[in-house]
Amino acid sequence: VAVPSTVAVDPTRNMNPEGHTRLPRYLRGCPGTIAFVHGCHVLPDSSAHGRGDDPHWLYAVRFSASDVFGAPGRDEIVADLWETYLEAA
C-alpha cells in the first residue's frame, strides 16, 4: 500500500452500497478534516463480503456537529474512516 494520503475531507463520499460499510449514514456527504492517521488496516467492507483483507489507510476524521446535524454549536464528532470513504478536497 502506498504512503498515506493527505486527503482533506470535503466531503465524505455519499455512497449507498449494498451490504456492509463502516461509513455512518449521518456522516455521508459531510465536510471534515483529518485529525490523525492510524495506519493501514483491513477494509471491513471487503472482508465482510469475503473479498479478502484489502488494506487501506485509516484516518480519524473530525467533523463539526453543526455541519452534520445542522444545529448551531461548537461540538465535534471524530470518526475512524477508511480512505475509500473520503473525497479529496
Short mmCIF file of C-alpha atoms in Angstrom, two decimals:
data_model
loop_
_atom_site.label_atom_id
_atom_site.label_comp_id
_atom_site.label_asym_id
_atom_site.label_seq_id
_atom_site.Cartn_x
_atom_site.Cartn_y
_atom_site.Cartn_z
CA VAL A 1 0.00 0.00 0.00
CA ALA A 2 1.35 3.44 -0.93
CA VAL A 3 2.10 6.21 1.56
CA PRO A 4 -0.88 7.69 3.40
CA SER A 5 -2.87 10.33 1.66
CA THR A 6 -3.12 13.90 2.83
CA VAL A 7 -6.77 13.92 1.86
CA ALA A 8 -8.74 16.90 3.08
CA VAL A 9 -12.22 15.55 3.52
CA ASP A 10 -14.58 17.71 1.53
CA PRO A 11 -16.96 15.93 1.78
CA THR A 12 -17.08 12.26 2.70
CA ARG A 13 -18.47 10.09 -0.07
CA ASN A 14 -22.23 9.95 -0.30
CA MET A 15 -22.39 6.23 -1.00
CA ASN A 16 -25.17 3.70 -0.55
CA PRO A 17 -23.57 0.31 -1.15
CA GLU A 18 -25.42 -2.96 -0.87
CA GLY A 19 -24.20 -4.80 2.19
CA HIS A 20 -21.70 -3.80 4.82
CA THR A 21 -19.99 -0.41 5.21
CA ARG A 22 -18.42 1.30 8.22
CA LEU A 23 -19.26 4.81 6.96
CA PRO A 24 -22.15 6.03 9.13
CA ARG A 25 -25.07 7.34 7.09
CA TYR A 26 -25.19 10.58 9.11
CA LEU A 27 -21.60 11.42 8.04
CA ARG A 28 -22.10 10.80 4.32
CA GLY A 29 -21.63 13.98 2.32
CA CYS A 30 -20.26 15.97 5.31
CA PRO A 31 -17.02 18.01 5.22
CA GLY A 32 -14.33 17.20 7.77
CA THR A 33 -10.61 17.32 8.46
CA ILE A 34 -8.10 14.56 9.13
CA ALA A 35 -7.07 14.64 12.78
CA PHE A 36 -4.84 11.55 12.89
CA VAL A 37 -3.54 8.78 10.62
CA HIS A 38 -3.99 5.36 12.25
CA GLY A 39 -2.03 3.48 9.59
CA CYS A 40 -3.01 0.81 7.10
CA HIS A 41 -5.76 -1.60 8.23
CA VAL A 42 -8.10 -4.25 6.83
CA LEU A 43 -11.04 -2.70 4.98
CA PRO A 44 -14.07 -4.30 6.68
CA ASP A 45 -16.29 -3.70 3.63
CA SER A 46 -14.15 -6.16 1.62
CA SER A 47 -13.53 -8.59 4.46
CA ALA A 48 -17.24 -8.86 5.35
CA HIS A 49 -18.06 -9.85 1.76
CA GLY A 50 -15.33 -12.49 1.51
CA ARG A 51 -13.13 -10.42 -0.84
CA GLY A 52 -10.03 -10.58 1.36
CA ASP A 53 -8.40 -8.08 3.68
CA ASP A 54 -7.82 -5.27 1.10
CA PRO A 55 -5.81 -2.98 3.43
CA HIS A 56 -6.39 0.78 3.18
CA TRP A 57 -5.34 3.82 5.18
CA LEU A 58 -7.47 4.53 8.24
CA TYR A 59 -7.96 8.09 9.50
CA ALA A 60 -9.53 9.80 12.49
CA VAL A 61 -11.69 12.45 10.83
CA ARG A 62 -13.07 15.44 12.75
CA PHE A 63 -16.50 16.85 11.86
CA SER A 64 -18.31 19.89 13.18
CA ALA A 65 -21.56 18.71 14.77
CA SER A 66 -23.27 21.73 13.23
CA ASP A 67 -22.23 20.51 9.74
CA VAL A 68 -23.54 17.04 10.50
CA PHE A 69 -26.78 17.80 12.34
CA GLY A 70 -27.49 21.41 11.31
CA ALA A 71 -27.85 22.82 14.83
CA PRO A 72 -25.55 25.68 15.87
CA GLY A 73 -22.80 24.86 18.35
CA ARG A 74 -19.13 24.08 18.83
CA ASP A 75 -19.33 20.32 19.42
CA GLU A 76 -17.30 17.96 17.26
CA ILE A 77 -17.55 14.35 16.14
CA VAL A 78 -14.45 12.25 15.46
CA ALA A 79 -14.90 9.07 13.43
CA ASP A 80 -12.40 6.48 12.21
CA LEU A 81 -12.87 6.26 8.43
CA TRP A 82 -11.04 4.38 5.70
CA GLU A 83 -9.59 6.29 2.75
CA THR A 84 -12.14 4.75 0.36
CA TYR A 85 -14.86 6.75 2.18
CA LEU A 86 -13.18 10.11 1.61
CA GLU A 87 -13.26 12.58 -1.26
CA ALA A 88 -10.22 14.75 -1.90
CA ALA A 89 -10.83 18.47 -1.40
#
